[in-house]
Amino acid sequence: MVALGHYYNEQGQSAFRVFAPERQSLALLLEAGPQTLPMTRQPDGYWTLSHERLPAGTLYVTVHRPRLD
């Protein structure tokens, strides 16, 4: 089973996975900071990101550019 959203990976980092096959770009906006982190598109339509471990309760949203077609 593939983890979605926020989870801790095997290295103890915060990891994120989002399914968005139609998007051309996707980033994670952390409320603390604020800080925007670009996500990496995978061939299967998932977007991923690993980051230093975030404390429980850290607020975040995914952001993307709207499609123009």
Short mmCIF file of C-alpha atoms in Angstrom, two decimals:
data_model
loop_
_atom_site.label_atom_id
_atom_site.label_comp_id
_atom_site.label_asym_id
_atom_site.label_seq_id
_atom_site.Cartn_x
_atom_site.Cartn_y
_atom_site.Cartn_z
CA MET A 1 0.00 0.00 0.00
CA VAL A 2 1.29 3.46 -0.92
CA ALA A 3 1.25 6.10 1.82
CA LEU A 4 -0.48 9.36 0.89
CA GLY A 5 -0.28 12.77 2.51
CA HIS A 6 2.26 13.24 5.30
CA TYR A 7 4.13 10.32 6.84
CA TYR A 8 7.56 9.60 8.32
CA ASN A 9 9.84 7.65 5.98
CA GLU A 10 12.40 4.98 6.92
CA GLN A 11 15.05 7.65 7.53
CA GLY A 12 12.78 9.43 10.03
CA GLN A 13 12.16 12.39 7.73
CA SER A 14 8.80 13.93 6.96
CA ALA A 15 7.69 12.65 3.58
CA PHE A 16 4.73 13.69 1.46
CA ARG A 17 2.99 11.93 -1.42
CA VAL A 18 0.12 13.36 -3.47
CA PHE A 19 -1.62 11.84 -6.50
CA ALA A 20 -2.07 14.58 -9.12
CA PRO A 21 -1.33 13.16 -12.59
CA GLU A 22 -2.79 16.18 -14.43
CA ARG A 23 -0.59 18.79 -12.72
CA GLN A 24 2.49 20.34 -14.30
CA SER A 25 3.89 21.57 -10.98
CA LEU A 26 3.12 21.02 -7.33
CA ALA A 27 4.61 22.44 -4.15
CA LEU A 28 4.05 22.18 -0.44
CA LEU A 29 3.45 25.35 1.56
CA LEU A 30 4.39 25.05 5.23
CA GLU A 31 2.57 27.49 7.49
CA ALA A 32 5.64 27.86 9.72
CA GLY A 33 8.01 30.22 8.02
CA PRO A 34 6.13 30.35 5.63
CA GLN A 35 8.14 28.07 3.38
CA THR A 36 7.28 26.69 -0.06
CA LEU A 37 8.94 23.42 -1.07
CA PRO A 38 8.73 22.10 -4.65
CA MET A 39 7.57 18.53 -5.06
CA THR A 40 9.01 16.03 -7.56
CA ARG A 41 6.74 14.40 -10.16
CA GLN A 42 7.00 10.62 -10.42
CA PRO A 43 6.19 8.71 -13.66
CA ASP A 44 3.07 7.15 -12.11
CA GLY A 45 1.37 10.52 -11.42
CA TYR A 46 2.40 10.83 -7.78
CA TRP A 47 4.30 13.86 -6.47
CA THR A 48 6.77 13.35 -3.63
CA LEU A 49 8.91 15.33 -1.22
CA SER A 50 11.19 14.44 1.69
CA HIS A 51 12.12 17.06 4.26
CA GLU A 52 13.57 17.29 7.76
CA ARG A 53 11.18 15.80 10.29
CA LEU A 54 8.30 18.16 11.04
CA PRO A 55 6.60 18.22 14.43
CA ALA A 56 3.16 16.67 14.74
CA GLY A 57 0.46 19.23 14.01
CA THR A 58 2.51 21.23 11.47
CA LEU A 59 0.05 22.81 9.05
CA TYR A 60 0.64 22.55 5.30
CA VAL A 61 -1.23 22.83 1.99
CA THR A 62 -0.35 21.77 -1.54
CA VAL A 63 -0.23 24.54 -4.12
CA HIS A 64 -0.23 24.34 -7.89
CA ARG A 65 -0.51 26.52 -10.95
CA PRO A 66 -3.90 26.22 -12.60
CA ARG A 67 -4.08 24.54 -15.98
CA LEU A 68 -4.33 27.02 -18.83
CA ASP A 69 -5.65 24.69 -21.53
#
